[in-house]
């Protein structure tokens, strides 16, 4: 076994799949398994199972399945080395140096992380400092942010000097090149280095592994730009990251309701967290992107976008909301009363008022309707045209046909136009856009897909061997040259054979087999086989013996058929000696079958 495989096995044995998965989604005990609504497809009744004995998960709805590594790879959209790294860190296992990055890139990336961690501590210390931090603390206090918020969000302060961070990091041994690569230190036209952030309150942006990957900086007064973000680096993609996400993910995992609140500002986000709305994230001063929504969709079923009570928010938001529909995520909109941002509202009106307001969140349809009706006059034909075309654009992006149907009906009633004509306009639009079909195919399980190519008997046989590895030896003894008909069953059997040999006397672990298989389809297929349940040892034994008998019979009937052909040929050729020999063999075989 390769060294790499040993480490992988070690990490896996220290990463309990139930513990790992329940950090993301709530799992409920169901007999031998744990179940949940599947995070990989939309469903109302749970068909996602986690089996603690076998250390695997499997969804009977969409066929997703695998071991603890597969789960992270799918859920966090990680590569295998990334998933391995994360689980190794969690289990405190040191990995050998090798991953998708070259050692050189790897150490560069590691250095950037170190710079951000160091800078974060540096800024935080300055905000806490009795003298240096006085003004920014006073500013925060005026807005009712105190020590609790400063500490839990590690808020910091960048002094007004040009080179404080630069000098500090140089002293810590970071090279000029490393500092420039981090984006926190810039070089002037004269060639001198200086700090990006000066006289700003600093909000560290943490990724889901809780590492600082970027900063947002806010001025104390009203100078522009009010907010400044650190640039994109190898560790920071602003199209993916959101402020407070790692905390929100944790809160949603612990809650029954998979809903996420989206606000614009750092302080809005902190205020909401401090008042019990820990499922809040803030966008980083950029418009929401489809990548953001893809990330959010993994943790929540529905998003509520919270807007300030001014018109500007509404105008900007209409397009942005369509991204949720395109990505198939439920979205609601909450417009705060005029003159309020989320921070003001919760501070002045209190958390219960916010809870009440959230209940009044509007469906995206109603929100859009309200905005468009205030913008255009539906009783003049040009206005009507504008409103319908805006809506149809949105509808064309909605992937759920039932929802489109409902919205079309409501739009027709509201505008006083015929539903049929709206529908035909929509179809025209969709055809023009290279249209997708109104009906979406139901996800098929790996088994249904495999039904044709992988014979049932072979699947059951493999499932039995995966449950009880001594069957592998027994099977090989009975049929040393058995040829599997199915490609997938053959391949899984090869793995199984290899791994039982490796395990020797010990029972091998099925989940370990899964992490050796690199092909995702094959992995899914194997995980479904492992999930097949046998009520008792007797049932299992009975099924195994039945299969052995069946295969033996199949083999013999194949042999009998071959002999019949040979007999026919010998007869035709008039070879009496050969004919007699075949007849004898035929008789012998026949009597064995009858036993
Ligand atoms: Zn599923």
Coordinates of C-alpha atoms and ligand atoms in Angstrom, one line a residue:
X1 CA 0.0 0.0 0.0
X2 CA 1.4 3.4 -1.0
X3 CA 2.3 5.8 1.8
X4 CA -0.4 8.2 0.5
X5 CA -3.1 5.5 0.9
X6 CA -2.0 4.9 4.5
X7 CA -2.4 8.5 5.4
X8 CA -5.8 8.6 3.7
X9 CA -6.9 5.6 5.7
X10 CA -5.6 7.2 8.9
X11 CA -7.5 10.5 8.2
X12 CA -10.6 8.6 7.3
X13 CA -10.6 6.5 10.5
X14 CA -10.3 9.6 12.5
X15 CA -13.1 11.4 10.7
X16 CA -16.5 10.1 11.8
X17 CA -18.8 10.6 8.9
X18 CA -21.8 11.4 11.1
X19 CA -19.8 14.1 13.0
X20 CA -18.5 15.6 9.8
X21 CA -21.8 15.7 7.9
X22 CA -23.8 16.9 10.9
X23 CA -21.6 20.0 11.0
X24 CA -23.3 20.9 7.7
X25 CA -26.8 19.5 7.9
X26 CA -29.0 18.3 10.7
X27 CA -29.1 14.5 10.9
X28 CA -31.8 12.5 12.5
X29 CA -31.5 9.0 13.8
X30 CA -33.4 6.4 11.8
X31 CA -32.7 2.9 12.9
X32 CA -29.2 2.0 12.0
X33 CA -28.8 5.0 9.8
X34 CA -29.1 8.8 10.1
X35 CA -31.2 10.6 7.6
X36 CA -31.7 14.2 6.3
X37 CA -33.1 16.1 3.4
X38 CA -30.6 15.7 0.7
X39 CA -28.3 18.7 0.3
X40 CA -27.7 17.7 -3.3
X41 CA -31.2 17.8 -4.7
X42 CA -34.5 19.5 -3.7
X43 CA -36.7 17.3 -1.6
X44 CA -39.4 17.3 1.1
X45 CA -39.0 13.9 2.5
X46 CA -35.5 12.8 3.5
X47 CA -33.9 10.2 1.3
X48 CA -30.3 11.1 2.2
X49 CA -28.9 8.4 4.5
X50 CA -25.7 8.3 6.5
X51 CA -24.6 4.9 7.8
X52 CA -22.2 5.1 10.8
X53 CA -21.1 1.5 10.7
X54 CA -20.1 1.6 7.1
X55 CA -19.0 5.2 7.3
X56 CA -20.8 6.1 4.0
X57 CA -23.6 8.3 2.9
X58 CA -26.1 7.7 0.1
X59 CA -29.1 9.5 -1.3
X60 CA -31.8 7.3 -2.7
X61 CA -33.3 10.2 -4.5
X62 CA -30.5 11.5 -6.7
X63 CA -27.9 8.7 -6.3
X64 CA -25.2 10.9 -4.6
X65 CA -23.1 8.8 -2.4
X66 CA -19.7 8.0 -1.1
X67 CA -17.5 8.3 1.9
X68 CA -16.5 11.2 4.1
X69 CA -14.1 12.6 1.4
X70 CA -16.8 12.4 -1.3
X71 CA -19.2 14.3 0.9
X72 CA -16.8 17.2 1.4
X73 CA -15.8 17.2 -2.2
X74 CA -19.4 17.5 -3.3
X75 CA -20.6 19.8 -0.6
X76 CA -17.7 22.2 -0.5
X77 CA -16.9 21.7 -4.1
X78 CA -13.4 20.7 -3.2
X79 CA -10.8 18.6 -4.9
X80 CA -9.7 15.4 -3.2
X81 CA -6.5 16.9 -1.9
X82 CA -8.4 19.8 -0.4
X83 CA -10.9 17.5 1.3
X84 CA -8.1 15.4 2.6
X85 CA -6.3 18.5 3.9
X86 CA -9.4 19.8 5.7
X87 CA -10.1 16.5 7.4
X88 CA -6.5 16.0 8.3
X89 CA -6.4 19.4 10.0
X90 CA -9.6 18.5 11.8
X91 CA -8.1 15.2 12.9
X92 CA -4.7 16.7 13.6
X93 CA -2.9 14.5 11.2
X94 CA 0.2 15.8 9.5
X95 CA 0.1 15.2 5.7
X96 CA 3.1 14.5 3.6
X97 CA 4.0 17.3 1.2
X98 CA 2.0 16.7 -1.9
X99 CA -1.1 18.2 -3.3
X100 CA -2.5 19.9 -6.4
X101 CA -0.2 22.8 -5.9
X102 CA 3.5 22.5 -6.5
X103 CA 5.6 22.8 -3.2
X104 CA 6.6 26.3 -4.4
X105 CA 3.1 27.5 -5.0
X106 CA 2.0 25.9 -1.8
X107 CA 4.5 27.7 0.3
X108 CA 3.6 31.0 -1.4
X109 CA -0.1 30.5 -0.6
X110 CA 0.8 29.4 2.9
X111 CA 2.8 32.7 3.3
X112 CA -0.2 34.8 2.2
X113 CA -2.4 33.1 4.8
X114 CA 0.3 33.8 7.4
X115 CA 0.5 37.5 6.4
X116 CA -3.3 37.9 6.7
X117 CA -3.3 36.1 10.1
X118 CA -0.5 38.3 11.3
X119 CA -2.1 41.5 9.9
X120 CA -5.4 40.6 11.5
X121 CA -3.8 40.3 14.9
X122 CA -1.9 43.5 14.3
X123 CA -5.0 45.5 13.4
X124 CA -7.0 44.0 16.3
X125 CA -4.3 44.9 18.8
X126 CA -4.3 48.5 17.6
X127 CA -8.1 48.8 18.0
X128 CA -7.8 47.4 21.6
X129 CA -4.8 49.7 22.4
X130 CA -5.7 52.3 25.0
X131 CA -4.3 55.2 23.0
X132 CA -4.2 54.2 19.3
X133 CA -7.6 52.6 19.4
X134 CA -9.4 55.5 21.2
X135 CA -10.9 57.3 18.2
X136 CA -12.1 54.2 16.3
X137 CA -13.5 52.7 19.5
X138 CA -15.3 55.9 20.2
X139 CA -16.7 55.8 16.6
X140 CA -17.9 52.2 17.1
X141 CA -19.3 53.0 20.5
X142 CA -21.3 55.8 19.1
X143 CA -22.9 53.3 16.8
X144 CA -23.4 50.9 19.7
X145 CA -20.7 48.4 18.9
X146 CA -18.7 47.4 22.0
X147 CA -16.1 45.0 23.1
X148 CA -18.3 41.9 22.5
X149 CA -18.7 42.7 18.8
X150 CA -15.0 43.9 18.4
X151 CA -13.8 40.6 19.9
X152 CA -16.1 38.1 18.2
X153 CA -15.6 39.6 14.8
X154 CA -11.9 40.4 15.5
X155 CA -12.4 44.0 14.3
X156 CA -9.3 46.0 14.0
X157 CA -7.9 49.4 13.2
X158 CA -5.2 50.6 10.7
X159 CA -3.4 53.6 11.9
X160 CA -2.9 56.7 9.8
X161 CA 0.9 56.2 9.3
X162 CA 2.1 55.0 5.9
X163 CA 4.1 52.0 6.9
X164 CA 3.1 50.5 10.2
X165 CA 1.9 47.2 8.9
X166 CA 4.7 47.1 6.3
X167 CA 7.4 47.5 9.1
X168 CA 5.7 45.0 11.4
X169 CA 5.5 42.3 8.7
X170 CA 9.1 42.9 7.6
X171 CA 10.2 42.5 11.1
X172 CA 8.3 39.2 11.2
X173 CA 10.5 38.0 8.3
X174 CA 8.2 38.4 5.3
X175 CA 10.1 39.4 2.2
X176 CA 9.2 42.4 0.0
X177 CA 7.9 40.1 -2.7
X178 CA 5.6 38.3 -0.2
X179 CA 4.2 41.5 1.1
X180 CA 3.4 42.8 -2.4
X181 CA 1.8 39.5 -3.3
X182 CA -0.5 39.8 -0.3
X183 CA -2.0 43.0 -1.7
X184 CA -1.9 44.6 1.7
X185 CA 1.4 46.4 0.9
X186 CA 1.7 48.5 -2.2
X187 CA 4.7 50.1 -4.0
X188 CA 4.6 53.8 -4.8
X189 CA 5.9 55.3 -8.1
X190 CA 9.0 56.3 -6.2
X191 CA 9.6 52.6 -5.3
X192 CA 8.8 52.9 -1.6
X193 CA 6.4 50.4 0.1
X194 CA 3.3 51.6 1.9
X195 CA 0.2 50.1 3.6
X196 CA -3.0 49.7 1.7
X197 CA -5.2 50.5 4.7
X198 CA -4.7 53.7 6.7
X199 CA -7.0 55.3 9.2
X200 CA -9.6 52.7 8.7
X201 CA -11.6 50.3 10.8
X202 CA -10.7 46.8 9.6
X203 CA -13.1 43.9 9.2
X204 CA -11.3 40.6 8.6
X205 CA -13.1 38.4 6.1
X206 CA -12.8 34.7 7.1
X207 CA -13.3 31.8 4.7
X208 CA -15.2 28.7 5.8
X209 CA -12.1 27.2 7.3
X210 CA -12.0 30.3 9.5
X211 CA -8.9 31.7 8.0
X212 CA -8.5 35.4 7.3
X213 CA -8.4 35.8 3.5
X214 CA -9.2 39.5 3.0
X215 CA -10.1 42.7 4.8
X216 CA -12.7 45.4 4.4
X217 CA -11.8 48.8 5.7
X218 CA -14.1 51.6 6.6
X219 CA -13.2 55.3 7.1
X220 CA -14.1 56.9 10.4
X221 CA -15.7 59.9 8.8
X222 CA -17.5 60.4 5.5
X223 CA -14.5 60.6 3.2
X224 CA -14.6 58.5 0.0
X225 CA -14.2 55.8 -0.7
X226 CA -16.1 54.9 2.5
X227 CA -15.2 51.2 2.1
X228 CA -12.1 49.7 0.7
X229 CA -11.5 46.0 0.3
X230 CA -8.2 44.2 0.0
X231 CA -7.7 42.9 -3.6
X232 CA -8.1 39.4 -4.9
X233 CA -5.2 37.1 -4.2
X234 CA -4.7 33.3 -4.6
X235 CA -6.6 32.9 -1.3
X236 CA -9.4 35.3 -2.0
X237 CA -12.1 35.4 -4.7
X238 CA -14.6 38.1 -4.0
X239 CA -17.1 36.5 -6.3
X240 CA -17.3 33.6 -3.9
X241 CA -16.7 34.9 -0.4
X242 CA -19.2 36.6 1.9
X243 CA -18.7 38.3 5.2
X244 CA -19.9 36.2 8.2
X245 CA -20.4 33.1 6.0
X246 CA -18.6 30.6 8.3
X247 CA -20.7 31.7 11.3
X248 CA -23.9 31.7 9.3
X249 CA -23.3 28.2 8.0
X250 CA -22.8 27.0 11.6
X251 CA -26.0 28.7 12.7
X252 CA -28.0 27.3 9.8
X253 CA -26.7 23.8 10.5
X254 CA -27.9 24.0 14.1
X255 CA -31.3 25.3 13.1
X256 CA -34.4 23.6 11.6
X257 CA -34.9 26.4 9.1
X258 CA -32.5 26.5 6.3
X259 CA -32.7 30.2 5.5
X260 CA -30.0 32.7 5.1
X261 CA -30.2 36.5 5.4
X262 CA -28.2 38.7 3.1
X263 CA -27.4 42.3 3.9
X264 CA -25.0 44.7 2.3
X265 CA -22.7 46.1 5.1
X266 CA -20.3 44.7 7.6
X267 CA -21.9 46.6 10.4
X268 CA -25.4 45.4 9.4
X269 CA -24.1 41.9 9.5
X270 CA -22.5 42.2 12.9
X271 CA -25.6 43.9 14.3
X272 CA -27.8 41.1 13.2
X273 CA -25.5 38.4 14.5
X274 CA -25.3 40.2 17.9
X275 CA -29.1 40.2 18.0
X276 CA -29.7 36.5 17.4
X277 CA -29.8 36.5 13.6
X278 CA -26.7 34.5 13.2
X279 CA -27.8 33.2 9.8
X280 CA -26.7 36.5 8.2
X281 CA -24.0 37.2 5.6
X282 CA -23.0 40.4 4.0
X283 CA -21.9 40.9 0.4
X284 CA -18.5 42.5 0.1
X285 CA -19.6 45.7 -1.6
X286 CA -20.0 43.8 -4.9
X287 CA -23.2 42.6 -6.6
X288 CA -24.3 39.1 -5.8
X289 CA -22.9 36.7 -8.4
X290 CA -24.1 33.3 -9.4
X291 CA -21.0 31.9 -7.7
X292 CA -22.2 33.4 -4.4
X293 CA -25.6 31.8 -4.9
X294 CA -24.0 28.4 -5.7
X295 CA -22.2 28.6 -2.4
X296 CA -25.3 29.7 -0.4
X297 CA -27.4 27.0 -2.0
X298 CA -25.4 24.4 -0.4
X299 CA -26.2 25.6 3.1
X300 CA -29.7 27.1 2.8
X301 CA -32.9 26.4 0.9
X302 CA -34.0 30.0 0.9
X303 CA -32.4 33.4 1.0
X304 CA -34.0 36.6 2.2
X305 CA -32.3 39.7 0.8
X306 CA -32.7 42.6 3.2
X307 CA -32.7 46.1 1.5
X308 CA -32.4 49.5 3.0
X309 CA -35.5 51.5 2.9
X310 CA -34.3 53.8 0.1
X311 CA -35.2 53.7 -3.6
X312 CA -31.6 53.1 -4.7
X313 CA -31.6 49.7 -3.1
X314 CA -34.7 48.6 -5.1
X315 CA -33.4 49.8 -8.4
X316 CA -30.1 48.0 -8.1
X317 CA -31.7 44.9 -6.8
X318 CA -34.1 43.8 -9.4
X319 CA -31.5 42.2 -11.7
X320 CA -29.5 40.8 -8.9
X321 CA -32.5 38.8 -7.6
X322 CA -32.8 36.9 -10.9
X323 CA -29.6 35.1 -10.1
X324 CA -31.3 33.2 -7.4
X325 CA -34.0 32.1 -9.8
X326 CA -31.4 31.1 -12.4
X327 CA -29.6 29.0 -9.8
X328 CA -32.9 27.5 -8.6
X329 CA -32.7 28.9 -5.0
X330 CA -35.8 30.3 -3.3
X331 CA -35.5 34.0 -2.6
X332 CA -37.6 36.5 -0.7
X333 CA -37.1 40.2 -0.3
X334 CA -37.4 42.4 2.8
X335 CA -37.5 46.1 2.3
X336 CA -36.9 48.1 5.5
X337 CA -39.0 51.2 6.3
X338 CA -37.7 54.4 4.7
X339 CA -34.6 55.8 6.3
X340 CA -33.5 52.5 7.9
X341 CA -30.7 50.2 7.2
X342 CA -30.6 46.8 8.9
X343 CA -28.2 48.1 11.6
X344 CA -30.4 51.1 12.5
X345 CA -33.5 49.1 12.4
X346 CA -32.4 46.4 14.9
X347 CA -30.6 48.9 17.1
X348 CA -33.6 51.2 17.4
X349 CA -36.6 48.9 17.1
X350 CA -35.1 45.7 18.6
X351 CA -34.8 42.1 17.5
X352 CA -38.5 41.2 18.0
X353 CA -39.5 43.9 15.5
X354 CA -37.0 42.5 13.1
X355 CA -38.5 39.0 13.5
X356 CA -41.9 40.4 12.8
X357 CA -40.7 42.3 9.8
X358 CA -39.0 39.2 8.4
X359 CA -42.3 37.4 8.5
X360 CA -43.5 40.0 6.0
X361 CA -40.8 39.3 3.5
X362 CA -42.1 39.4 0.0
X363 CA -42.0 36.8 -2.6
X364 CA -39.8 37.9 -5.4
X365 CA -42.8 38.1 -7.7
X366 CA -44.7 40.6 -5.4
X367 CA -41.6 42.6 -4.8
X368 CA -40.9 42.9 -8.5
X369 CA -44.4 43.7 -9.2
X370 CA -44.5 46.5 -6.6
X371 CA -41.3 48.1 -8.0
X372 CA -42.4 47.9 -11.6
X373 CA -45.9 49.2 -10.9
X374 CA -44.4 52.2 -9.2
X375 CA -42.0 52.8 -12.1
X376 CA -44.3 52.3 -15.0
X377 CA -48.0 53.0 -15.6
X378 CA -49.8 49.7 -16.4
X379 CA -52.7 51.5 -18.0
X380 CA -50.7 52.9 -20.9
X381 CA -49.6 50.4 -23.5
X382 CA -45.9 51.3 -23.4
X383 CA -45.8 50.9 -19.6
X384 CA -47.6 47.6 -19.9
X385 CA -45.1 46.4 -22.4
X386 CA -42.2 47.3 -20.1
X387 CA -43.7 45.5 -17.2
X388 CA -44.5 42.3 -19.1
X389 CA -41.2 42.1 -20.8
X390 CA -39.3 42.6 -17.5
X391 CA -41.4 39.8 -15.9
X392 CA -41.1 37.5 -18.9
X393 CA -37.3 37.9 -18.7
X394 CA -37.4 36.8 -15.1
X395 CA -39.8 33.9 -15.8
X396 CA -37.6 32.6 -18.5
X397 CA -34.9 32.0 -15.9
X398 CA -37.1 30.2 -13.4
X399 CA -36.3 26.5 -13.5
X400 CA -39.4 25.3 -11.7
X401 CA -42.3 25.0 -14.2
X402 CA -45.0 24.9 -11.4
X403 CA -43.7 28.3 -10.2
X404 CA -43.7 29.8 -13.6
X405 CA -47.3 28.6 -14.1
X406 CA -48.4 30.2 -10.9
X407 CA -46.7 33.5 -11.6
X408 CA -48.1 33.7 -15.1
X409 CA -51.6 33.3 -13.8
X410 CA -51.1 36.0 -11.2
X411 CA -49.4 38.4 -13.7
X412 CA -52.3 38.0 -16.1
X413 CA -54.8 38.8 -13.4
X414 CA -52.8 41.8 -12.1
X415 CA -52.3 43.4 -15.5
X416 CA -55.6 42.4 -16.9
X417 CA -54.2 40.6 -19.9
X418 CA -54.8 37.1 -21.2
X419 CA -52.8 34.4 -19.7
X420 CA -52.5 32.6 -23.0
X421 CA -50.8 35.5 -24.7
X422 CA -48.3 35.9 -21.9
X423 CA -47.5 32.2 -22.2
X424 CA -46.9 32.3 -25.9
X425 CA -44.7 35.4 -25.4
X426 CA -42.7 33.5 -22.8
X427 CA -42.3 30.5 -25.1
X428 CA -41.1 32.8 -27.9
X429 CA -38.6 34.3 -25.6
X430 CA -37.3 31.0 -24.4
X431 CA -36.9 29.7 -27.9
X432 CA -35.0 32.8 -28.8
X433 CA -32.7 32.2 -25.8
X434 CA -32.0 28.7 -27.0
X435 CA -34.8 27.6 -24.7
X436 CA -34.7 24.9 -22.2
X437 CA -37.6 22.4 -21.8
X438 CA -40.5 23.2 -19.4
X439 CA -40.3 19.8 -17.9
X440 CA -37.2 18.7 -16.1
X441 CA -36.3 15.1 -15.9
X442 CA -36.5 13.6 -12.4
X443 CA -33.1 12.7 -11.0
X444 CA -32.6 9.0 -11.5
X445 CA -30.9 6.9 -9.0
X446 CA -27.6 5.3 -10.0
X447 CA -29.4 2.0 -9.8
X448 CA -32.0 2.8 -12.3
X449 CA -29.3 4.0 -14.6
X450 CA -27.3 0.9 -14.0
X451 CA -30.3 -1.4 -14.4
X452 CA -29.7 -2.1 -18.0
X453 CA -25.9 -2.5 -18.1
X454 CA -25.3 -4.1 -14.7
X455 CA -27.2 -7.4 -14.2
X456 CA -29.1 -7.6 -11.0
X457 CA -27.6 -10.9 -9.8
X458 CA -24.1 -9.4 -10.1
X459 CA -25.1 -6.3 -8.1
X460 CA -26.6 -8.4 -5.3
X461 CA -23.6 -10.6 -5.3
X462 CA -21.3 -7.6 -5.0
X463 CA -23.4 -6.1 -2.3
X464 CA -23.1 -9.3 -0.3
X465 CA -19.4 -9.4 -0.7
X466 CA -19.1 -5.7 0.4
X467 CA -21.0 -6.6 3.5
X468 CA -19.1 -9.6 4.4
X469 CA -15.6 -9.9 2.8
X470 CA -15.1 -13.7 3.4
X471 CA -17.6 -14.1 0.6
X472 CA -14.9 -12.9 -1.8
X473 CA -12.7 -15.8 -1.2
X474 CA -15.6 -18.3 -1.2
X475 CA -16.8 -16.9 -4.5
X476 CA -13.4 -17.1 -6.1
X477 CA -13.0 -20.6 -4.9
X478 CA -16.3 -21.7 -6.5
X479 CA -15.7 -19.7 -9.7
X480 CA -12.1 -18.9 -10.3
X481 CA -12.7 -17.6 -13.8
X482 CA -16.0 -15.9 -13.5
X483 CA -16.4 -13.1 -16.0
X484 CA -18.7 -10.3 -14.8
X485 CA -21.0 -9.1 -17.5
X486 CA -21.4 -5.5 -16.2
X487 CA -18.5 -3.1 -16.6
X488 CA -19.2 -1.4 -13.2
X489 CA -19.7 -4.7 -11.4
X490 CA -16.5 -6.0 -12.8
X491 CA -14.5 -3.0 -11.8
X492 CA -15.9 -2.9 -8.3
X493 CA -15.2 -6.6 -7.9
X494 CA -11.6 -6.0 -8.9
X495 CA -11.2 -3.3 -6.2
X496 CA -12.9 -5.6 -3.7
X497 CA -10.6 -8.5 -4.6
X498 CA -7.5 -6.3 -4.3
X499 CA -8.5 -4.8 -1.0
X500 CA -9.5 -8.0 0.7
X501 CA -6.1 -9.4 -0.2
X502 CA -4.5 -6.3 1.3
X503 CA -6.5 -6.6 4.4
X504 CA -5.4 -10.2 4.9
X505 CA -7.1 -11.8 7.9
X506 CA -8.9 -8.7 8.9
X507 CA -12.3 -7.6 7.6
X508 CA -11.7 -4.8 5.2
X509 CA -13.7 -1.6 5.4
X510 CA -16.1 -0.7 2.6
X511 CA -15.7 3.0 3.0
X512 CA -11.9 2.6 2.4
X513 CA -12.7 0.9 -0.8
X514 CA -14.8 3.9 -1.8
X515 CA -11.9 6.4 -1.3
X516 CA -9.6 4.3 -3.5
X517 CA -12.1 4.6 -6.4
X518 CA -11.4 7.8 -8.2
X519 CA -14.2 7.6 -10.8
X520 CA -17.2 9.5 -9.4
X521 CA -19.8 7.3 -11.2
X522 CA -18.2 4.2 -10.1
X523 CA -18.1 5.5 -6.5
X524 CA -21.8 6.3 -6.6
X525 CA -22.6 2.9 -7.9
X526 CA -20.5 1.2 -5.2
X527 CA -22.0 3.3 -2.4
X528 CA -25.4 2.2 -3.4
X529 CA -24.3 -1.4 -3.3
X530 CA -22.9 -0.9 0.2
X531 CA -26.1 0.7 1.3
X532 CA -28.2 -2.3 0.5
X533 CA -29.3 -3.8 3.7
X534 CA -29.5 -7.4 4.9
X535 CA -31.9 -7.8 7.8
X536 CA -30.0 -10.7 9.4
X537 CA -27.0 -12.9 8.9
X538 CA -29.3 -15.8 7.9
X539 CA -30.9 -13.7 5.2
X540 CA -27.5 -12.7 3.9
X541 CA -26.2 -16.3 4.0
X542 CA -29.3 -17.5 2.3
X543 CA -29.0 -14.9 -0.5
X544 CA -25.4 -15.8 -1.0
X545 CA -26.0 -19.5 -1.3
X546 CA -28.9 -18.9 -3.7
X547 CA -26.7 -16.8 -5.9
X548 CA -23.9 -19.3 -5.9
X549 CA -26.4 -22.0 -7.0
X550 CA -27.9 -19.7 -9.7
X551 CA -24.5 -18.9 -11.1
X552 CA -23.5 -22.5 -11.0
X553 CA -26.6 -23.4 -12.9
X554 CA -26.0 -20.6 -15.4
X555 CA -22.5 -21.8 -16.0
X556 CA -23.7 -25.4 -16.5
X557 CA -26.4 -24.4 -18.8
X558 CA -23.8 -22.5 -20.8
X559 CA -21.6 -25.6 -20.9
X560 CA -24.5 -27.8 -21.8
X561 CA -25.4 -25.5 -24.7
X562 CA -21.8 -25.6 -25.9
X563 CA -21.8 -29.4 -25.7
X564 CA -25.0 -29.6 -27.7
X565 CA -23.4 -27.5 -30.4
X566 CA -20.3 -29.7 -30.4
X567 CA -22.4 -32.8 -30.6
X568 CA -24.3 -31.4 -33.5
X569 CA -21.0 -30.6 -35.2
X570 CA -19.6 -34.1 -34.5
X571 CA -22.7 -35.7 -35.9
X572 CA -22.5 -33.6 -39.1
X573 CA -18.8 -34.5 -39.5
X574 CA -19.6 -38.2 -38.8
X575 CA -16.9 -38.4 -36.1
X576 CA -18.3 -41.2 -33.9
X577 CA -15.5 -41.2 -31.3
X578 CA -15.8 -37.5 -30.7
X579 CA -19.6 -37.8 -30.6
X580 CA -19.4 -40.4 -28.0
X581 CA -17.0 -38.4 -25.9
X582 CA -19.3 -35.3 -26.0
X583 CA -22.4 -37.4 -25.2
X584 CA -20.7 -38.8 -22.1
X585 CA -19.7 -35.3 -21.0
X586 CA -23.2 -34.1 -21.6
X587 CA -24.7 -36.9 -19.5
X588 CA -22.2 -36.3 -16.6
X589 CA -23.0 -32.6 -16.6
X590 CA -26.7 -33.2 -16.7
X591 CA -26.7 -35.5 -13.8
X592 CA -24.7 -32.9 -11.7
X593 CA -27.3 -30.3 -12.5
X594 CA -30.1 -32.5 -11.4
X595 CA -28.5 -33.2 -8.0
Ligands
LIG1 ZN1 -30.1 13.6 -3.2

